[in-house]
mmCIF file of C-alpha atoms in Angstrom:
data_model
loop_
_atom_site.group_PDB
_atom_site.id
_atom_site.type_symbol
_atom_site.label_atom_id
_atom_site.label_comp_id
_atom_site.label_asym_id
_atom_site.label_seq_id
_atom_site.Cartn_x
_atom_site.Cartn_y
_atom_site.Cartn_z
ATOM 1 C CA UNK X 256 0.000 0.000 0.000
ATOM 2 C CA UNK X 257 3.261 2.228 0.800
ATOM 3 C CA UNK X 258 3.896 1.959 -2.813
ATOM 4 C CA UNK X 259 0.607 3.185 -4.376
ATOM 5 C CA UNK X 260 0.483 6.063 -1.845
ATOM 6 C CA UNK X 261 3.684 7.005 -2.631
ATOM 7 C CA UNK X 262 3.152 7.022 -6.491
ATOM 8 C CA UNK X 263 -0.090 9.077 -6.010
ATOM 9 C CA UNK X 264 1.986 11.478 -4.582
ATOM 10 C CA UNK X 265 4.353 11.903 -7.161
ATOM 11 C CA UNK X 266 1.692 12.288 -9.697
ATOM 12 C CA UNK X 267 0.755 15.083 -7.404
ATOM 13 C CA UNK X 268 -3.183 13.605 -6.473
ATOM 14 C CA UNK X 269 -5.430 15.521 -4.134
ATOM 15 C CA UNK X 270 -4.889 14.748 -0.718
ATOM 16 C CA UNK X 271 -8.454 14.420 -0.146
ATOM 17 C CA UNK X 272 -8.211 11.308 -3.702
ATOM 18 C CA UNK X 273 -5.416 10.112 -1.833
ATOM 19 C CA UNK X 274 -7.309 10.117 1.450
ATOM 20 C CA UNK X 275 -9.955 7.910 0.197
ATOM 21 C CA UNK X 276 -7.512 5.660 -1.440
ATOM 22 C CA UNK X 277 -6.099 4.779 1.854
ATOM 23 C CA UNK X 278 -9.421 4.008 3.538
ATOM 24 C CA UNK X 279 -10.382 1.986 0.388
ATOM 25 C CA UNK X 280 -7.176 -0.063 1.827
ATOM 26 C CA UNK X 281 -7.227 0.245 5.065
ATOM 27 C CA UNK X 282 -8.915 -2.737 7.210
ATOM 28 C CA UNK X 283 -9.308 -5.520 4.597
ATOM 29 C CA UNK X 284 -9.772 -9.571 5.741
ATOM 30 C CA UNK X 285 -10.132 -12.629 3.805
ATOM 31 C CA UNK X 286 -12.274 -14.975 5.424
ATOM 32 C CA UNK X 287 -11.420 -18.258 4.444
ATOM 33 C CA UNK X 288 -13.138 -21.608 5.077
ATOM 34 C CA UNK X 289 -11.243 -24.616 6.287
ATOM 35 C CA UNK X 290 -11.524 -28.292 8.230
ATOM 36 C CA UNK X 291 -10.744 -25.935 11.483
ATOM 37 C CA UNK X 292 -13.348 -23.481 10.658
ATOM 38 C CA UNK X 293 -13.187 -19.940 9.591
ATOM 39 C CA UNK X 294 -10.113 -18.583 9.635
ATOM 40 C CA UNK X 295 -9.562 -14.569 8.903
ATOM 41 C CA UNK X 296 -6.345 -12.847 7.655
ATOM 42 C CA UNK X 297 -5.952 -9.639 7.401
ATOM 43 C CA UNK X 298 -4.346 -8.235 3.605
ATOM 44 C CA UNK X 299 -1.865 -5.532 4.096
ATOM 45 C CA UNK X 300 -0.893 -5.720 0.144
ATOM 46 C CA UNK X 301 -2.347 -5.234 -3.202
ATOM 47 C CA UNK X 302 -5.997 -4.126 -4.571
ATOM 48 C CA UNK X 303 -8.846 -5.675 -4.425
ATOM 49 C CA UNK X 304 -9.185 -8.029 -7.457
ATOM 50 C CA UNK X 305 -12.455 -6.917 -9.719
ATOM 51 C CA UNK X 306 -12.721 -3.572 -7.814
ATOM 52 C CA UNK X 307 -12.912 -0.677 -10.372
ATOM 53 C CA UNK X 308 -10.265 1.261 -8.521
ATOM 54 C CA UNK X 309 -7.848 -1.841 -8.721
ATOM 55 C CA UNK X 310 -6.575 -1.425 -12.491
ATOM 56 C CA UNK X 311 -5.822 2.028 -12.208
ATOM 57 C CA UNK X 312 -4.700 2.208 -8.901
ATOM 58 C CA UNK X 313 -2.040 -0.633 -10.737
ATOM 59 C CA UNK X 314 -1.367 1.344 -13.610
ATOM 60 C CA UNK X 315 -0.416 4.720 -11.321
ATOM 61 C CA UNK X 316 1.893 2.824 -9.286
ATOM 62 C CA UNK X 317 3.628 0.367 -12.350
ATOM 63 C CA UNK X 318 4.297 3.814 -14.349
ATOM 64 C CA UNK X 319 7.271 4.136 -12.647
ATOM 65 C CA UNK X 320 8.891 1.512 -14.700
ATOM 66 C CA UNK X 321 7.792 2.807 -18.258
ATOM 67 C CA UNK X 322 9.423 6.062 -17.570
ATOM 68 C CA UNK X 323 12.829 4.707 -16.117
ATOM 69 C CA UNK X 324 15.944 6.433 -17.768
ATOM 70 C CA UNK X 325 17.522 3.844 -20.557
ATOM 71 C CA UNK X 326 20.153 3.691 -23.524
ATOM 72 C CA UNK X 327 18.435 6.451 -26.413
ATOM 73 C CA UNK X 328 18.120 2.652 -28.702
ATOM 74 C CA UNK X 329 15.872 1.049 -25.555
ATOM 75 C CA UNK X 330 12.048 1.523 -25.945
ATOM 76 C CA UNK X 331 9.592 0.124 -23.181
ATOM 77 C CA UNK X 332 6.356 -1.013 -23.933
ATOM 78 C CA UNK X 333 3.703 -1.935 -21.429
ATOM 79 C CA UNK X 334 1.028 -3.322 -21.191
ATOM 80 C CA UNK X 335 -1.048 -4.761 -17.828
ATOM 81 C CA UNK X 336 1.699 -6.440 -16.049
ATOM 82 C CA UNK X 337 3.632 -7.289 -19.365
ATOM 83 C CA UNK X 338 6.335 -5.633 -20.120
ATOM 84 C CA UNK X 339 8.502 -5.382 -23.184
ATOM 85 C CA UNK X 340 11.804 -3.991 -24.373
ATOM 86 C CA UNK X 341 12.888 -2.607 -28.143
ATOM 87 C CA UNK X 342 16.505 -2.651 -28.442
ATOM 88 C CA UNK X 343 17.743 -1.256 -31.879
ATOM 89 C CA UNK X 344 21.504 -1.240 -33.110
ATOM 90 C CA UNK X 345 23.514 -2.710 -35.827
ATOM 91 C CA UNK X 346 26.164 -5.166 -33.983
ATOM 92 C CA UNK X 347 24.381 -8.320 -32.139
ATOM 93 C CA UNK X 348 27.092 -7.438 -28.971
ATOM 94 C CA UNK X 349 25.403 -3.453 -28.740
ATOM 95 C CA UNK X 350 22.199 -5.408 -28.394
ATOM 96 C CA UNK X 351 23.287 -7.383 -25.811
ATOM 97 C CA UNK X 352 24.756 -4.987 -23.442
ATOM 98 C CA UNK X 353 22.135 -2.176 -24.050
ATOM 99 C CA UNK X 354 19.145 -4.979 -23.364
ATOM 100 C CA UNK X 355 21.114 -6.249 -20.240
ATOM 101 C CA UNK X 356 21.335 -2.697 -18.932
ATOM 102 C CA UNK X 357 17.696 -2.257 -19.460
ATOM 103 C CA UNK X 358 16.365 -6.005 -17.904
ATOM 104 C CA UNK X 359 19.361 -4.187 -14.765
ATOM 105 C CA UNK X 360 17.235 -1.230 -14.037
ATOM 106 C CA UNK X 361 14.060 -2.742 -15.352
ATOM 107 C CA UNK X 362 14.628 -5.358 -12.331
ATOM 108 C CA UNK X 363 16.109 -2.846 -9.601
ATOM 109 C CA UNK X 364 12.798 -0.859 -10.056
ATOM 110 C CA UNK X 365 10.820 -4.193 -9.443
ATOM 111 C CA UNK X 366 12.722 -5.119 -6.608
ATOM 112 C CA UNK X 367 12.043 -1.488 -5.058
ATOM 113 C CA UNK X 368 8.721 -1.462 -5.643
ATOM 114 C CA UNK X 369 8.197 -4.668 -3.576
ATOM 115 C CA UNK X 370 7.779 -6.668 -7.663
ATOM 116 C CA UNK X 371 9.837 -9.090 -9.205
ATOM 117 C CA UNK X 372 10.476 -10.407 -12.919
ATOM 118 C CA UNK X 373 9.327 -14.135 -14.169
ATOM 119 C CA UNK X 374 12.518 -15.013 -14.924
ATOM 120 C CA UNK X 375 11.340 -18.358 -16.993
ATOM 121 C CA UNK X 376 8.446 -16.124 -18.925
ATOM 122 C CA UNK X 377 10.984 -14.015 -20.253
ATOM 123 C CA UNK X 378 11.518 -14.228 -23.551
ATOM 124 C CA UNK X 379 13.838 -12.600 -26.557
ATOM 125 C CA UNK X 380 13.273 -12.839 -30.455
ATOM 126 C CA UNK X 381 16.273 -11.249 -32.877
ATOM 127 C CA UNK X 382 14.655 -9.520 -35.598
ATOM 128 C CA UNK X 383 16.942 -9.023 -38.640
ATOM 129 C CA UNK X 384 17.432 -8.966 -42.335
ATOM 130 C CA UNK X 385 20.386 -11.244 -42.370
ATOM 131 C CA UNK X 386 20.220 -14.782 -43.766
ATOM 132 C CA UNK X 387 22.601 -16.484 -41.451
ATOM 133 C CA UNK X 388 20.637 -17.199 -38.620
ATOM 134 C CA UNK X 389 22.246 -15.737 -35.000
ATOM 135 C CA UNK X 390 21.393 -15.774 -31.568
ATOM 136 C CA UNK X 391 21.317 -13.018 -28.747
ATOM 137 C CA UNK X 392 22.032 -13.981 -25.426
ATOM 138 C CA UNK X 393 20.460 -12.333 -22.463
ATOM 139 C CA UNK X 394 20.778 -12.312 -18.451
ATOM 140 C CA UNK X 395 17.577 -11.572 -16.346
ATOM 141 C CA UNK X 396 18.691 -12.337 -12.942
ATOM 142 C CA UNK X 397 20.864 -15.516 -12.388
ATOM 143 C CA UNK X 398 19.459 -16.953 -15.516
ATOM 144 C CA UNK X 399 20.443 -16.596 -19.246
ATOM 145 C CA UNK X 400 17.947 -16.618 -22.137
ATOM 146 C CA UNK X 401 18.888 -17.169 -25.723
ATOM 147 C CA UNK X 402 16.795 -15.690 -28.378
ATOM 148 C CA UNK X 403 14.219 -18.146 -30.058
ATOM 149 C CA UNK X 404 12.972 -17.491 -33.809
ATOM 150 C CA UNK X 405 9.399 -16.511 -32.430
ATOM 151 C CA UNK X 406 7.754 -15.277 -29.875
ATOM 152 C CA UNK X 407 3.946 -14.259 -28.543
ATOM 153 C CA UNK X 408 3.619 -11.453 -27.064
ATOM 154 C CA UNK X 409 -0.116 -10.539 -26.427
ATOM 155 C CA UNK X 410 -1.581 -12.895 -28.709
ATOM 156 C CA UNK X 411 0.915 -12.232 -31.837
ATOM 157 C CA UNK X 412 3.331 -14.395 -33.087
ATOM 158 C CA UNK X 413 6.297 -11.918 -34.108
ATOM 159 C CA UNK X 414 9.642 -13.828 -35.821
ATOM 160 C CA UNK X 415 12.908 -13.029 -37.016
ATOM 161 C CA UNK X 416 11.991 -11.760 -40.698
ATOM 162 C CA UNK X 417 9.012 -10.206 -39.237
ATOM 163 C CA UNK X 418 6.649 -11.636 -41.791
ATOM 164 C CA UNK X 419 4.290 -12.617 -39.489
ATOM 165 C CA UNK X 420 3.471 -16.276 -41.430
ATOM 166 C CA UNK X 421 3.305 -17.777 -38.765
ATOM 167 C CA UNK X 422 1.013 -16.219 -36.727
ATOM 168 C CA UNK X 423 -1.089 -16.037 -39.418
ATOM 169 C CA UNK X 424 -0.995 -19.946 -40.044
ATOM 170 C CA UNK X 425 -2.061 -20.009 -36.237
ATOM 171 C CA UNK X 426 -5.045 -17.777 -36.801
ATOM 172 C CA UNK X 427 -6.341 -19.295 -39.596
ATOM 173 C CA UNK X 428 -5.713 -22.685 -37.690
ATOM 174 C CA UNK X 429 -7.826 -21.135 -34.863
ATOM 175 C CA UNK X 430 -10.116 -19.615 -36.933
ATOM 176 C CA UNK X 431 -10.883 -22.574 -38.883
ATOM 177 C CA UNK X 432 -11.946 -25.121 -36.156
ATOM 178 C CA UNK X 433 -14.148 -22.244 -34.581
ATOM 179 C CA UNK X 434 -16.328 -22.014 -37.865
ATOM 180 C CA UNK X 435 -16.161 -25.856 -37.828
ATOM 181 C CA UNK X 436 -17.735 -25.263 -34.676
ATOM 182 C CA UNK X 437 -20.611 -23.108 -36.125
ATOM 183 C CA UNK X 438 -21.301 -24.514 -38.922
ATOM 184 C CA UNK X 439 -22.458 -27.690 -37.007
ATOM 185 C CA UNK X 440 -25.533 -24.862 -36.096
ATOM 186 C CA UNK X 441 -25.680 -23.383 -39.183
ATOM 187 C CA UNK X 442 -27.191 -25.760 -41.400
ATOM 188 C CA UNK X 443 -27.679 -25.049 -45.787
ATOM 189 C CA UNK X 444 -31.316 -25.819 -45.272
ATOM 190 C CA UNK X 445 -33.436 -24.120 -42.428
ATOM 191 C CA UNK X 446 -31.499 -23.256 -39.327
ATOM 192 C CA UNK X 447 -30.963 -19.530 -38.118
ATOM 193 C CA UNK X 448 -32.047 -16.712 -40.771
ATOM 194 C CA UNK X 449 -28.773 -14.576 -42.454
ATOM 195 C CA UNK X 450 -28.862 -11.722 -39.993
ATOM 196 C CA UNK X 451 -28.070 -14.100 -37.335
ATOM 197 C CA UNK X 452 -25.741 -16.002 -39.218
ATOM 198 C CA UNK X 453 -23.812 -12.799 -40.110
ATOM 199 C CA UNK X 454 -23.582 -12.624 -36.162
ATOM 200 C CA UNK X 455 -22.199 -15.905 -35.568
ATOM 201 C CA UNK X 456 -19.313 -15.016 -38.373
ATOM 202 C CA UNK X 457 -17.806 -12.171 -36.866
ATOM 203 C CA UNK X 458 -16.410 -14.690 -34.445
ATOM 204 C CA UNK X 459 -14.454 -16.152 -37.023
ATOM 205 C CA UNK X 460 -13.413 -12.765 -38.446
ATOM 206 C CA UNK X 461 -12.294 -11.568 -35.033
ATOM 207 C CA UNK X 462 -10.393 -14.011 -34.550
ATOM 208 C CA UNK X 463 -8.687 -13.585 -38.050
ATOM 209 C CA UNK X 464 -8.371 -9.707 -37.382
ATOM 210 C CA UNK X 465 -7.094 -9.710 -34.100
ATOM 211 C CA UNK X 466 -4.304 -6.825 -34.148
ATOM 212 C CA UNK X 467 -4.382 -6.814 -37.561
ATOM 213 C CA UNK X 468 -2.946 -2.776 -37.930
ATOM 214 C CA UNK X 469 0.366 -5.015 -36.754
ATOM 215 C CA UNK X 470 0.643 -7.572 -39.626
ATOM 216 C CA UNK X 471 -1.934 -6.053 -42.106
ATOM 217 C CA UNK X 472 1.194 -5.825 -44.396
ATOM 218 C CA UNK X 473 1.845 -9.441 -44.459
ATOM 219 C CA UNK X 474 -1.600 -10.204 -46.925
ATOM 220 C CA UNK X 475 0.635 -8.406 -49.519
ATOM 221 C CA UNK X 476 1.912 -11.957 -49.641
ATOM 222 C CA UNK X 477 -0.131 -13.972 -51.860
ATOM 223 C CA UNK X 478 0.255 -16.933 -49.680
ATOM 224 C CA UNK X 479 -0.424 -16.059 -46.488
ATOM 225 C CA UNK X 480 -3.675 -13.525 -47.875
ATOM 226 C CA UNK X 481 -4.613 -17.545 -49.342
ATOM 227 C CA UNK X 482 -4.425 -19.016 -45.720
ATOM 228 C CA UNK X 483 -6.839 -16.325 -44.491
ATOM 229 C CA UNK X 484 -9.167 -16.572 -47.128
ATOM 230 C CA UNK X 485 -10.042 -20.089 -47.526
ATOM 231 C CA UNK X 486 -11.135 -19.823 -43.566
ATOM 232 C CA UNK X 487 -13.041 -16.566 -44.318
ATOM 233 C CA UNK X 488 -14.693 -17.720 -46.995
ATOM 234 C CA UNK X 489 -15.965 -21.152 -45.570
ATOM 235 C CA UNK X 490 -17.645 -19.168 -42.595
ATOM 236 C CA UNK X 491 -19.667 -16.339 -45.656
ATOM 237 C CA UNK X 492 -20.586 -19.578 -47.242
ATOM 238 C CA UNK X 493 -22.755 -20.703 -44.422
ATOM 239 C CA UNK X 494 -24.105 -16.993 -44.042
ATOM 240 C CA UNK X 495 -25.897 -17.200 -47.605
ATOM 241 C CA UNK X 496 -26.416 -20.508 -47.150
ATOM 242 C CA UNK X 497 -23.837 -21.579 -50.362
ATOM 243 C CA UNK X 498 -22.496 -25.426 -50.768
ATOM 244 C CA UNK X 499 -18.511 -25.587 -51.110
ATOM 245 C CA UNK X 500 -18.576 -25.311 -54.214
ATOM 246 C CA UNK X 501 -19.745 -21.373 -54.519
ATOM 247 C CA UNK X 502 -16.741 -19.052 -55.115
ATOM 248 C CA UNK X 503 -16.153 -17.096 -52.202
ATOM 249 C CA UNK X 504 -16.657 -13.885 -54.475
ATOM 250 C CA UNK X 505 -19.949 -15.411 -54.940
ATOM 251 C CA UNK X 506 -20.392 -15.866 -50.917
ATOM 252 C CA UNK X 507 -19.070 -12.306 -50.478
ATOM 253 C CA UNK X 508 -21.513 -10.206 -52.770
ATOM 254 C CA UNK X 509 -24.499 -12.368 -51.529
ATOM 255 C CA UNK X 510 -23.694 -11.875 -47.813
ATOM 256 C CA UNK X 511 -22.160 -8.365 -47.957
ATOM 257 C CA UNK X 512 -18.941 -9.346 -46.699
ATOM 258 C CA UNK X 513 -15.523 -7.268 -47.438
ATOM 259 C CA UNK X 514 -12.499 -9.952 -48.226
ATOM 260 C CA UNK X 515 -10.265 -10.151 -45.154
ATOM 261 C CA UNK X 516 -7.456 -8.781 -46.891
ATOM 262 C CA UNK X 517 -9.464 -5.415 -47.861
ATOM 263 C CA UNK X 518 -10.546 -5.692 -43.591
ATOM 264 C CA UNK X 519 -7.301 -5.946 -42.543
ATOM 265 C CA UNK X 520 -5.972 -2.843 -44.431
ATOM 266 C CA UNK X 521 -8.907 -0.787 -43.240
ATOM 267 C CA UNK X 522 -8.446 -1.889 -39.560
ATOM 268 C CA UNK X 523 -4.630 -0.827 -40.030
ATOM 269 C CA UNK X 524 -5.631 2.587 -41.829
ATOM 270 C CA UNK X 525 -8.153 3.222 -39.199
ATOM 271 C CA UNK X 526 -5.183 2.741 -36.269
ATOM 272 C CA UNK X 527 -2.853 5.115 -38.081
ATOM 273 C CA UNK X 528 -3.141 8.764 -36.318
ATOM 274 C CA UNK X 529 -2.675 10.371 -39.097
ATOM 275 C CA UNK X 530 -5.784 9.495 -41.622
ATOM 276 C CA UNK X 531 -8.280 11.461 -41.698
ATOM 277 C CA UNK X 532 -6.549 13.538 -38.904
ATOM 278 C CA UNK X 533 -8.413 15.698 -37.003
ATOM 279 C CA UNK X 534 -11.936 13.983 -37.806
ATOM 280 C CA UNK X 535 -14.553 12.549 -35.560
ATOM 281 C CA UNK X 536 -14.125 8.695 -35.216
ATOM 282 C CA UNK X 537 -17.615 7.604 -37.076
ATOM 283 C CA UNK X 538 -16.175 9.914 -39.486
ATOM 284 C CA UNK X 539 -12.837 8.416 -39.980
ATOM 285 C CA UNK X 540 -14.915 4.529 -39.985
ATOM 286 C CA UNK X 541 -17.140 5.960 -42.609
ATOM 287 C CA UNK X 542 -14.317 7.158 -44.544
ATOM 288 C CA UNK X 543 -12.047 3.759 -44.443
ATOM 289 C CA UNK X 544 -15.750 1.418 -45.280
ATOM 290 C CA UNK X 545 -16.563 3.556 -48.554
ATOM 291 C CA UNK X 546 -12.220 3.276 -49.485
ATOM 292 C CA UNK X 547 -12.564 -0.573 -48.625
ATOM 293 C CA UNK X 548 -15.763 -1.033 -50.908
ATOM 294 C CA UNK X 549 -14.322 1.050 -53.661
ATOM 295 C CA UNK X 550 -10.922 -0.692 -53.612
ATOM 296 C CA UNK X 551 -13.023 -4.200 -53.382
#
């Protein structure tokens, strides 16, 4: 609790906000059940988990380590309790002792703060242009990690080329047994009428789209837009209700549905700051739909 008072007053709160935060901590017990009865204990750390207070509260005291002082080539990203380093230079040693320096004072903050670093969830991906494969070595604590070709980091797959194949071989993977899934409810004859099964498909292109502003790029690639597309379309062919062998151009005009391809590069327009800049956001969607329908 020491810690979230004392980042509240660095952010310079109202003492009357930061009065109230302290009485929202004060005096907390868990009462547990167990074979010798109830048993109480009394929490003296941490926010209440599900309490609308709790993620900001978090985020007030965990910005101390997104605005730590590191190398000019170190970017932190963060995100929840995840946190993630960008190291950029041109020798594979530079990367090693700038990225060291930053896990140093990344884990000295922790360690202040009363935190510490998963050591075995830490992971490290070399992105570079170079064919001969290489590997970065790392030391987070007493343990050394060694870069692997990819890595997830909140829910994308990112590799060494940055091509992003194969997180998009695991998305249509996903994708496809989830419209599996529906079509087992989503018969060719009777069943649900197309409004609803329009519904039940945005699952499916959800789960294709997720974060798609980040690899949007990648469906420039004939193969991997194929691997999207052969998912997509089975799920429009049970919104209109079409047998396997309708084209999915066919599926698309009868069911109103954009190709992913043309989604994804809307979704990624959409996230960049500077289209459309200064517009209202139903402006800016209205905008992107009428580009992706004219570019379909």
């Amino acid at each position: 609790m020491e810690k979230i008072i004392e980042a509240l007053d660095k952010i310079q709160a109202p003492k009357y906000i930061v009065r109230i935060v302290v009485e929202f901590l004060l005096g907390r017990r868990l009462y547990c059940d167990s074979d010798d009865g109830l048993k109480i204990f009394q929490i003296t750390s941490g926010v209440p988990q599900g309490s609308v207070l709790g993620p900001l509260l978090w985020l007030v005291m965990y910005d101390g380590v997104l605005t730590l002082r590191l190398p000019d080539n170190v970017t932190t990203i963060g995100f929840a309790d995840d946190i993630g380093i960008t190291v950029v230079a041109k020798h594979q040693d530079e990367i090693e002792i700038y990225a060291n320096e930053a896990i140093w004072e990344i884990n000295s903050w922790l360690r202040n703060s009363g935190l510490s670093l998963t050591e075995h969830k830490t992971e490290v991906v070399l992105i570079s242009k170079r064919r001969k494969n290489t590997t970065v070595k790392i030391k987070v604590g007493g343990k050394t990690i060694y870069s692997q070709p990819p890595l997830k980091y909140l829910g994308v797959i990112i590799d060494r080329r940055l091509n992003f194949k194969r997180h998009i071989e695991c998305a249509a993977t996903k994708a496809s047994s989830i419209a599996t899934t529906i079509s087992r409810i989503l018969p060719n004859i009777g069943g649900s009428r197309q409004s609803r099964r329009l519904l039940l498909s945005r699952v499916v292109s959800s789960v294709l789209l997720y974060a798609a502003p980040v690899w949007a790029t990648a469906l420039n690639n004939k193969v991997n837009c194929r691997k999207l597309g052969m998912t997509y379309r089975l799920s429009a062919l049970r919104v209109c209700s079409a047998y396997r062998t309708a084209s999915g151009e066919t599926a698309y005009v009868l069911t109103g549905m954009l190709p992913i391809d043309i989604l994804a590069k809307e979704s990624r327009r959409l996230y960049d700051k500077t289209y459309a800049a200064g517009e209202s956001s139903a402006f800016r969607r209205q905008l992107a739909r009428c580009e992706s329908i004219e570019r379909w």
